[in-house]
C-alpha cells in the first residue's frame, strides 16, 4: 500500500496523520478556524512534517454528518468540500469520506487492551454486533459488524437523535421541563457537552436553585470536587447514558460488546465507573438478564477516529469495500 493520509475532522480541531504499514505516523492537531479550506489545512500539515504532497496518493477523512455524493459541508465548522476539486488540487487519485462515528467504530478494531477500561465484565460474542457510543460535542452512535477475515463494516447512523428515554419519576420531570422549552427532546440534548449544561440548568429550575455554573467543564469540575448538587447532575448524566446504551444493545443485539468513546466520559472516568451507568444500562425489566454477559469498555485511546480512518482506507485499498460505510 502506498502512503495514505487520514483525517478526523471536528468542529474545532482537525487531526491528521500519515497511514503507512497499517500504522499512524506524524499525528498533528490543527485548528479548523486557522484555515479557509480543508485542502489548505492538509497542505499546512504536510509542510509541517516535511512530507511532499506528491507522495500521498490517497486520503480518508472522517467527517461529522451524513456523507453522500461529491459535496460535503462540515457540520460544526465553516469548511466545505467538493470531491473532484479536492482531488485535483492535491493531485490525488483517491478520496474516501466516511462518517466520523463510522471511523470511531472502525477504530475500536485497533485499540490496544491497555487503552480500554473494563466497565462491565463479559464475554465477547465474535459473531454479533458491537456498539460504539460516545458523548462529545454531540452524541455519536455507531455499529460495528464483524464480517470475518479481520474485515469489519461500520454502519453509520444518527442514533444520537433518538428520543431521550424516561426511566424514573425524576427523569419524567426533567423531560417535561425540557419539552416545555424546546419540544422534542433527543438523547443528544442531554448526552453531549452542551447537554450536560442543559441538564444542570433544568435541574436547577426544578429544584428552585439559582444557576451558578456556566459551562460543562464547570459542572464536571464541581462534581469531581464534591459539590453535592453537581454530583447529582453528573450522576443523572451517567444514568441517561446507561439507558440509551442499553436501548441500543437490545435493538442491535450487540452481544459483541459496548465501547464508551468520545471526549467527555474519560474526563471523569473514576466517577463514571462507580455511577449508576451500569444499573441503568441493565435496567430493562424482564430483559435485564440479557445484559449479564455483555462486556462494556471505556475507551481511553488518544486517536481512535484516525485509526478508524486508516482501517477504512486500508480496506478500500485492498478492494475489501464491504468494510466501508
mmCIF file of C-alpha atoms in Angstrom:
data_model
loop_
_atom_site.group_PDB
_atom_site.id
_atom_site.type_symbol
_atom_site.label_atom_id
_atom_site.label_comp_id
_atom_site.label_asym_id
_atom_site.label_seq_id
_atom_site.Cartn_x
_atom_site.Cartn_y
_atom_site.Cartn_z
ATOM 1 C CA UNK A 1 0.000 0.000 0.000
ATOM 2 C CA UNK A 2 1.280 3.464 -0.895
ATOM 3 C CA UNK A 3 1.363 6.376 1.507
ATOM 4 C CA UNK A 4 -2.040 7.458 2.755
ATOM 5 C CA UNK A 5 -3.214 10.445 4.756
ATOM 6 C CA UNK A 6 -6.052 10.226 7.245
ATOM 7 C CA UNK A 7 -8.020 12.938 8.978
ATOM 8 C CA UNK A 8 -10.569 13.146 11.773
ATOM 9 C CA UNK A 9 -12.295 16.497 11.447
ATOM 10 C CA UNK A 10 -14.486 18.022 14.115
ATOM 11 C CA UNK A 11 -15.919 21.428 14.768
ATOM 12 C CA UNK A 12 -12.847 22.902 16.441
ATOM 13 C CA UNK A 13 -9.923 20.656 15.537
ATOM 14 C CA UNK A 14 -8.742 18.641 12.561
ATOM 15 C CA UNK A 15 -6.492 15.709 13.404
ATOM 16 C CA UNK A 16 -4.234 14.461 10.614
ATOM 17 C CA UNK A 17 -1.779 11.581 10.327
ATOM 18 C CA UNK A 18 0.041 9.534 7.730
ATOM 19 C CA UNK A 19 -1.096 5.932 7.298
ATOM 20 C CA UNK A 20 1.757 3.610 6.418
ATOM 21 C CA UNK A 21 2.136 -0.132 7.016
ATOM 22 C CA UNK A 22 -1.219 -0.133 8.835
ATOM 23 C CA UNK A 23 0.012 2.339 11.427
ATOM 24 C CA UNK A 24 -0.411 6.020 12.220
ATOM 25 C CA UNK A 25 2.583 8.322 11.859
ATOM 26 C CA UNK A 26 3.174 12.022 12.491
ATOM 27 C CA UNK A 27 -0.123 12.872 14.181
ATOM 28 C CA UNK A 28 -0.843 16.597 14.328
ATOM 29 C CA UNK A 29 -3.858 18.597 15.515
ATOM 30 C CA UNK A 30 -4.739 21.826 13.678
ATOM 31 C CA UNK A 31 -7.443 24.364 14.466
ATOM 32 C CA UNK A 32 -10.061 24.454 11.706
ATOM 33 C CA UNK A 33 -10.539 28.191 12.269
ATOM 34 C CA UNK A 34 -6.969 28.808 11.088
ATOM 35 C CA UNK A 35 -7.651 27.592 7.539
ATOM 36 C CA UNK A 36 -10.268 28.616 4.953
ATOM 37 C CA UNK A 37 -10.470 25.131 3.423
ATOM 38 C CA UNK A 38 -9.529 21.534 4.286
ATOM 39 C CA UNK A 39 -7.144 21.490 1.316
ATOM 40 C CA UNK A 40 -5.138 24.338 2.823
ATOM 41 C CA UNK A 41 -5.095 22.634 6.220
ATOM 42 C CA UNK A 42 -3.741 19.432 4.668
ATOM 43 C CA UNK A 43 -1.032 21.327 2.792
ATOM 44 C CA UNK A 44 -0.031 23.050 6.050
ATOM 45 C CA UNK A 45 0.070 19.698 7.830
ATOM 46 C CA UNK A 46 2.282 18.142 5.164
ATOM 47 C CA UNK A 47 4.578 21.178 5.177
ATOM 48 C CA UNK A 48 4.914 20.930 8.957
ATOM 49 C CA UNK A 49 6.025 17.295 8.851
ATOM 50 C CA UNK A 50 8.171 17.737 5.743
ATOM 51 C CA UNK A 51 6.151 15.414 3.542
ATOM 52 C CA UNK A 52 5.645 16.143 -0.154
ATOM 53 C CA UNK A 53 2.041 16.259 -1.338
ATOM 54 C CA UNK A 54 3.011 14.244 -4.412
ATOM 55 C CA UNK A 55 3.975 11.251 -2.258
ATOM 56 C CA UNK A 56 0.437 10.919 -0.869
ATOM 57 C CA UNK A 57 -1.823 9.036 -3.224
ATOM 58 C CA UNK A 58 -4.972 8.549 -1.123
ATOM 59 C CA UNK A 59 -6.811 10.389 1.644
ATOM 60 C CA UNK A 60 -9.536 9.256 4.032
ATOM 61 C CA UNK A 61 -11.358 11.922 6.014
ATOM 62 C CA UNK A 62 -13.731 11.161 8.860
ATOM 63 C CA UNK A 63 -16.336 13.925 8.951
ATOM 64 C CA UNK A 64 -19.225 14.708 11.259
ATOM 65 C CA UNK A 65 -22.553 14.328 9.496
ATOM 66 C CA UNK A 66 -24.143 12.190 6.779
ATOM 67 C CA UNK A 67 -21.745 11.507 3.888
ATOM 68 C CA UNK A 68 -23.398 11.326 0.458
ATOM 69 C CA UNK A 69 -22.244 12.251 -3.034
ATOM 70 C CA UNK A 70 -19.405 14.568 -4.016
ATOM 71 C CA UNK A 71 -20.420 17.629 -1.995
ATOM 72 C CA UNK A 72 -19.874 17.753 1.736
ATOM 73 C CA UNK A 73 -20.490 20.572 4.179
ATOM 74 C CA UNK A 74 -18.915 20.070 7.580
ATOM 75 C CA UNK A 75 -21.467 20.154 10.376
ATOM 76 C CA UNK A 76 -19.697 22.219 13.017
ATOM 77 C CA UNK A 77 -17.210 24.369 11.107
ATOM 78 C CA UNK A 78 -17.050 26.584 8.015
ATOM 79 C CA UNK A 79 -15.352 24.075 5.709
ATOM 80 C CA UNK A 80 -16.902 22.709 2.540
ATOM 81 C CA UNK A 81 -15.535 20.004 0.284
ATOM 82 C CA UNK A 82 -16.089 19.052 -3.342
ATOM 83 C CA UNK A 83 -14.571 15.652 -4.038
ATOM 84 C CA UNK A 84 -13.341 16.250 -7.645
ATOM 85 C CA UNK A 85 -11.925 19.690 -6.777
ATOM 86 C CA UNK A 86 -10.247 18.329 -3.645
ATOM 87 C CA UNK A 87 -8.530 15.536 -5.580
ATOM 88 C CA UNK A 88 -7.478 17.909 -8.366
ATOM 89 C CA UNK A 89 -5.977 20.496 -6.019
ATOM 90 C CA UNK A 90 -3.949 17.895 -4.122
ATOM 91 C CA UNK A 91 -3.166 15.669 -7.083
ATOM 92 C CA UNK A 92 -4.885 12.660 -5.523
ATOM 93 C CA UNK A 93 -6.143 9.526 -7.170
ATOM 94 C CA UNK A 94 -8.474 8.698 -4.286
ATOM 95 C CA UNK A 95 -10.510 10.442 -1.588
ATOM 96 C CA UNK A 96 -12.594 8.437 0.823
ATOM 97 C CA UNK A 97 -15.113 10.273 3.006
ATOM 98 C CA UNK A 98 -16.682 8.437 5.932
ATOM 99 C CA UNK A 99 -18.900 9.443 8.817
ATOM 100 C CA UNK A 100 -16.856 10.374 11.891
ATOM 101 C CA UNK A 101 -18.511 7.811 14.103
ATOM 102 C CA UNK A 102 -18.092 5.110 11.486
ATOM 103 C CA UNK A 103 -14.395 5.900 11.779
ATOM 104 C CA UNK A 104 -14.653 5.812 15.577
ATOM 105 C CA UNK A 105 -16.287 2.385 15.354
ATOM 106 C CA UNK A 106 -13.637 1.005 12.996
ATOM 107 C CA UNK A 107 -11.000 2.402 15.329
ATOM 108 C CA UNK A 108 -12.202 0.018 18.020
ATOM 109 C CA UNK A 109 -10.754 -2.838 15.971
ATOM 110 C CA UNK A 110 -7.240 -1.428 16.506
ATOM 111 C CA UNK A 111 -7.254 -0.056 20.051
ATOM 112 C CA UNK A 112 -4.837 -1.743 22.433
ATOM 113 C CA UNK A 113 -6.012 -3.634 25.536
ATOM 114 C CA UNK A 114 -4.313 -1.099 27.794
ATOM 115 C CA UNK A 115 -6.403 1.652 26.156
ATOM 116 C CA UNK A 116 -9.641 0.054 27.400
ATOM 117 C CA UNK A 117 -11.013 0.281 30.941
ATOM 118 C CA UNK A 118 -13.397 -2.505 31.905
ATOM 119 C CA UNK A 119 -16.805 -1.200 32.956
ATOM 120 C CA UNK A 120 -18.735 -4.494 32.847
ATOM 121 C CA UNK A 121 -17.233 -7.961 32.708
ATOM 122 C CA UNK A 122 -18.478 -10.244 29.964
ATOM 123 C CA UNK A 123 -17.620 -12.487 27.054
ATOM 124 C CA UNK A 124 -17.362 -11.165 23.510
ATOM 125 C CA UNK A 125 -19.613 -12.959 21.040
ATOM 126 C CA UNK A 126 -17.408 -12.711 17.934
ATOM 127 C CA UNK A 127 -20.319 -13.087 15.519
ATOM 128 C CA UNK A 128 -22.556 -10.375 16.960
ATOM 129 C CA UNK A 129 -22.541 -6.577 16.502
ATOM 130 C CA UNK A 130 -20.621 -4.233 18.748
ATOM 131 C CA UNK A 131 -21.991 -0.875 19.891
ATOM 132 C CA UNK A 132 -19.855 2.267 19.962
ATOM 133 C CA UNK A 133 -21.400 5.261 21.718
ATOM 134 C CA UNK A 134 -19.774 8.495 22.770
ATOM 135 C CA UNK A 135 -20.832 11.857 24.178
ATOM 136 C CA UNK A 136 -18.737 14.765 22.986
ATOM 137 C CA UNK A 137 -19.744 17.836 21.003
ATOM 138 C CA UNK A 138 -22.766 15.703 20.120
ATOM 139 C CA UNK A 139 -23.731 12.103 20.811
ATOM 140 C CA UNK A 140 -22.213 9.638 18.384
ATOM 141 C CA UNK A 141 -23.657 6.153 17.979
ATOM 142 C CA UNK A 142 -22.126 3.559 15.695
ATOM 143 C CA UNK A 143 -22.455 -0.142 14.996
ATOM 144 C CA UNK A 144 -19.539 -2.415 14.214
ATOM 145 C CA UNK A 145 -20.239 -5.645 12.330
ATOM 146 C CA UNK A 146 -17.661 -8.451 12.080
ATOM 147 C CA UNK A 147 -17.587 -9.915 8.566
ATOM 148 C CA UNK A 148 -14.792 -12.453 9.087
ATOM 149 C CA UNK A 149 -11.158 -12.475 7.967
ATOM 150 C CA UNK A 150 -10.485 -9.342 10.047
ATOM 151 C CA UNK A 151 -12.926 -7.399 7.879
ATOM 152 C CA UNK A 152 -15.407 -5.022 9.506
ATOM 153 C CA UNK A 153 -18.359 -2.931 8.452
ATOM 154 C CA UNK A 154 -19.181 0.199 10.394
ATOM 155 C CA UNK A 155 -22.810 1.182 9.978
ATOM 156 C CA UNK A 156 -23.364 4.953 10.068
ATOM 157 C CA UNK A 157 -26.475 6.342 11.676
ATOM 158 C CA UNK A 158 -27.899 9.228 13.632
ATOM 159 C CA UNK A 159 -28.647 7.360 16.846
ATOM 160 C CA UNK A 160 -27.813 10.378 18.967
ATOM 161 C CA UNK A 161 -31.092 11.940 17.874
ATOM 162 C CA UNK A 162 -33.416 9.224 19.174
ATOM 163 C CA UNK A 163 -35.924 10.206 21.847
ATOM 164 C CA UNK A 164 -34.479 10.584 25.329
ATOM 165 C CA UNK A 165 -35.770 7.606 27.382
ATOM 166 C CA UNK A 166 -37.546 8.039 30.708
ATOM 167 C CA UNK A 167 -36.866 5.514 33.463
ATOM 168 C CA UNK A 168 -37.764 7.315 36.700
ATOM 169 C CA UNK A 169 -40.101 9.981 38.047
ATOM 170 C CA UNK A 170 -37.202 12.435 38.271
ATOM 171 C CA UNK A 171 -36.350 11.822 34.627
ATOM 172 C CA UNK A 172 -40.007 12.353 33.708
ATOM 173 C CA UNK A 173 -39.963 15.715 35.498
ATOM 174 C CA UNK A 174 -36.760 16.744 33.751
ATOM 175 C CA UNK A 175 -38.122 15.626 30.385
ATOM 176 C CA UNK A 176 -41.364 17.552 30.931
ATOM 177 C CA UNK A 177 -39.408 20.714 31.764
ATOM 178 C CA UNK A 178 -37.206 20.360 28.688
ATOM 179 C CA UNK A 179 -40.132 19.545 26.427
ATOM 180 C CA UNK A 180 -41.884 22.683 27.572
ATOM 181 C CA UNK A 181 -38.888 24.736 26.487
ATOM 182 C CA UNK A 182 -37.822 23.069 23.251
ATOM 183 C CA UNK A 183 -40.383 20.490 22.157
ATOM 184 C CA UNK A 184 -38.758 17.239 21.063
ATOM 185 C CA UNK A 185 -36.080 16.053 23.491
ATOM 186 C CA UNK A 186 -33.390 13.875 21.943
ATOM 187 C CA UNK A 187 -30.699 11.849 23.660
ATOM 188 C CA UNK A 188 -28.097 14.291 22.327
ATOM 189 C CA UNK A 189 -29.903 17.182 24.011
ATOM 190 C CA UNK A 190 -28.579 15.755 27.289
ATOM 191 C CA UNK A 191 -25.725 13.414 26.374
ATOM 192 C CA UNK A 192 -23.253 15.948 24.990
ATOM 193 C CA UNK A 193 -21.141 18.813 26.255
ATOM 194 C CA UNK A 194 -23.864 21.410 25.827
ATOM 195 C CA UNK A 195 -26.376 18.802 27.029
ATOM 196 C CA UNK A 196 -24.674 18.478 30.409
ATOM 197 C CA UNK A 197 -25.115 22.216 30.906
ATOM 198 C CA UNK A 198 -28.749 21.918 29.772
ATOM 199 C CA UNK A 199 -29.273 19.157 32.332
ATOM 200 C CA UNK A 200 -27.714 21.276 35.060
ATOM 201 C CA UNK A 201 -29.957 24.247 34.250
ATOM 202 C CA UNK A 202 -33.080 22.067 34.089
ATOM 203 C CA UNK A 203 -32.172 20.512 37.432
ATOM 204 C CA UNK A 204 -31.739 23.967 38.968
ATOM 205 C CA UNK A 205 -35.121 25.059 37.600
ATOM 206 C CA UNK A 206 -36.888 22.011 39.044
ATOM 207 C CA UNK A 207 -35.261 22.389 42.449
ATOM 208 C CA UNK A 208 -35.632 26.160 42.686
ATOM 209 C CA UNK A 209 -31.887 26.789 42.695
ATOM 210 C CA UNK A 210 -30.025 29.683 41.169
ATOM 211 C CA UNK A 211 -27.676 28.647 38.366
ATOM 212 C CA UNK A 212 -24.073 29.248 39.368
ATOM 213 C CA UNK A 213 -22.181 27.183 36.794
ATOM 214 C CA UNK A 214 -21.899 28.345 33.206
ATOM 215 C CA UNK A 215 -20.077 25.627 31.257
ATOM 216 C CA UNK A 216 -19.979 21.831 31.034
ATOM 217 C CA UNK A 217 -16.415 21.896 32.393
ATOM 218 C CA UNK A 218 -17.578 23.837 35.447
ATOM 219 C CA UNK A 219 -20.329 21.285 36.117
ATOM 220 C CA UNK A 220 -17.861 18.407 35.830
ATOM 221 C CA UNK A 221 -15.221 20.129 37.940
ATOM 222 C CA UNK A 222 -17.751 20.961 40.662
ATOM 223 C CA UNK A 223 -18.950 17.346 40.762
ATOM 224 C CA UNK A 224 -15.410 15.999 40.998
ATOM 225 C CA UNK A 225 -14.719 18.488 43.795
ATOM 226 C CA UNK A 226 -17.635 17.067 45.767
ATOM 227 C CA UNK A 227 -20.358 19.671 45.211
ATOM 228 C CA UNK A 228 -23.495 17.682 46.091
ATOM 229 C CA UNK A 229 -25.785 19.239 43.514
ATOM 230 C CA UNK A 230 -23.262 18.927 40.694
ATOM 231 C CA UNK A 231 -22.721 15.292 41.722
ATOM 232 C CA UNK A 232 -26.456 14.715 41.347
ATOM 233 C CA UNK A 233 -26.416 16.255 37.857
ATOM 234 C CA UNK A 234 -23.409 14.269 36.640
ATOM 235 C CA UNK A 235 -24.892 11.093 38.134
ATOM 236 C CA UNK A 236 -28.086 11.701 36.148
ATOM 237 C CA UNK A 237 -25.995 12.199 33.007
ATOM 238 C CA UNK A 238 -24.339 8.798 33.546
ATOM 239 C CA UNK A 239 -27.690 7.139 34.198
ATOM 240 C CA UNK A 240 -29.158 8.502 30.979
ATOM 241 C CA UNK A 241 -26.108 7.346 29.060
ATOM 242 C CA UNK A 242 -26.688 3.873 30.503
ATOM 243 C CA UNK A 243 -30.332 3.842 29.418
ATOM 244 C CA UNK A 244 -29.538 4.967 25.869
ATOM 245 C CA UNK A 245 -26.679 2.482 25.534
ATOM 246 C CA UNK A 246 -28.868 -0.335 26.860
ATOM 247 C CA UNK A 247 -31.662 0.510 24.426
ATOM 248 C CA UNK A 248 -29.180 0.312 21.562
ATOM 249 C CA UNK A 249 -27.882 -3.055 22.747
ATOM 250 C CA UNK A 250 -31.398 -4.500 22.708
ATOM 251 C CA UNK A 251 -32.142 -3.023 19.279
ATOM 252 C CA UNK A 252 -28.919 -4.252 17.689
ATOM 253 C CA UNK A 253 -28.415 -7.463 19.627
ATOM 254 C CA UNK A 254 -24.967 -6.064 20.398
ATOM 255 C CA UNK A 255 -23.591 -9.026 22.301
ATOM 256 C CA UNK A 256 -20.147 -8.340 20.855
ATOM 257 C CA UNK A 257 -19.678 -5.653 23.479
ATOM 258 C CA UNK A 258 -20.083 -1.941 24.063
ATOM 259 C CA UNK A 259 -17.439 0.779 23.755
ATOM 260 C CA UNK A 260 -17.967 4.088 25.578
ATOM 261 C CA UNK A 261 -15.960 6.516 23.459
ATOM 262 C CA UNK A 262 -15.958 10.253 22.777
ATOM 263 C CA UNK A 263 -14.281 13.142 24.508
ATOM 264 C CA UNK A 264 -16.400 13.572 27.637
ATOM 265 C CA UNK A 265 -16.519 10.453 29.794
ATOM 266 C CA UNK A 266 -12.747 9.871 30.070
ATOM 267 C CA UNK A 267 -12.522 13.254 31.801
ATOM 268 C CA UNK A 268 -14.494 11.883 34.748
ATOM 269 C CA UNK A 269 -13.643 8.187 34.365
ATOM 270 C CA UNK A 270 -13.410 7.371 38.081
ATOM 271 C CA UNK A 271 -16.782 8.999 38.758
ATOM 272 C CA UNK A 272 -18.325 7.165 35.808
ATOM 273 C CA UNK A 273 -17.104 3.750 36.949
ATOM 274 C CA UNK A 274 -18.991 3.998 40.263
ATOM 275 C CA UNK A 275 -22.024 5.847 38.869
ATOM 276 C CA UNK A 276 -25.458 4.460 38.059
ATOM 277 C CA UNK A 277 -24.455 3.792 34.459
ATOM 278 C CA UNK A 278 -24.307 0.002 34.840
ATOM 279 C CA UNK A 279 -27.585 -0.191 36.758
ATOM 280 C CA UNK A 280 -29.431 1.869 34.157
ATOM 281 C CA UNK A 281 -27.693 0.074 31.277
ATOM 282 C CA UNK A 282 -29.161 -3.221 32.519
ATOM 283 C CA UNK A 283 -32.469 -1.913 33.884
ATOM 284 C CA UNK A 284 -34.797 -3.353 31.213
ATOM 285 C CA UNK A 285 -37.482 -5.195 33.150
ATOM 286 C CA UNK A 286 -37.758 -8.865 32.232
ATOM 287 C CA UNK A 287 -34.967 -8.375 29.637
ATOM 288 C CA UNK A 288 -32.449 -7.256 32.251
ATOM 289 C CA UNK A 289 -30.739 -10.667 32.335
ATOM 290 C CA UNK A 290 -29.911 -10.213 28.639
ATOM 291 C CA UNK A 291 -27.061 -7.958 29.760
ATOM 292 C CA UNK A 292 -25.435 -10.392 32.195
ATOM 293 C CA UNK A 293 -22.527 -11.377 29.961
ATOM 294 C CA UNK A 294 -22.143 -8.325 27.694
ATOM 295 C CA UNK A 295 -18.764 -6.611 28.168
ATOM 296 C CA UNK A 296 -18.537 -2.819 28.321
ATOM 297 C CA UNK A 297 -15.325 -0.820 27.994
ATOM 298 C CA UNK A 298 -14.426 2.827 28.428
ATOM 299 C CA UNK A 299 -12.105 3.862 25.598
ATOM 300 C CA UNK A 300 -9.051 5.895 26.535
ATOM 301 C CA UNK A 301 -7.237 5.705 23.196
ATOM 302 C CA UNK A 302 -5.958 9.077 22.061
ATOM 303 C CA UNK A 303 -6.832 8.975 18.345
ATOM 304 C CA UNK A 304 -9.430 6.248 17.667
ATOM 305 C CA UNK A 305 -11.059 8.234 14.848
ATOM 306 C CA UNK A 306 -7.756 8.451 12.988
ATOM 307 C CA UNK A 307 -7.186 4.730 13.496
ATOM 308 C CA UNK A 308 -10.627 4.010 12.069
ATOM 309 C CA UNK A 309 -9.993 6.229 9.062
ATOM 310 C CA UNK A 310 -6.819 4.247 8.484
ATOM 311 C CA UNK A 311 -8.702 0.944 8.696
ATOM 312 C CA UNK A 312 -11.282 2.232 6.211
ATOM 313 C CA UNK A 313 -8.550 3.341 3.815
ATOM 314 C CA UNK A 314 -6.731 0.023 4.217
ATOM 315 C CA UNK A 315 -9.852 -1.987 3.430
ATOM 316 C CA UNK A 316 -10.658 0.184 0.425
ATOM 317 C CA UNK A 317 -7.156 -0.098 -0.974
ATOM 318 C CA UNK A 318 -7.245 -3.870 -0.582
ATOM 319 C CA UNK A 319 -10.506 -3.997 -2.533
ATOM 320 C CA UNK A 320 -12.490 -5.074 0.505
ATOM 321 C CA UNK A 321 -15.212 -2.482 0.039
ATOM 322 C CA UNK A 322 -17.652 -4.332 2.279
ATOM 323 C CA UNK A 323 -15.836 -2.847 5.230
ATOM 324 C CA UNK A 324 -16.778 0.732 4.377
ATOM 325 C CA UNK A 325 -19.900 2.596 5.278
#
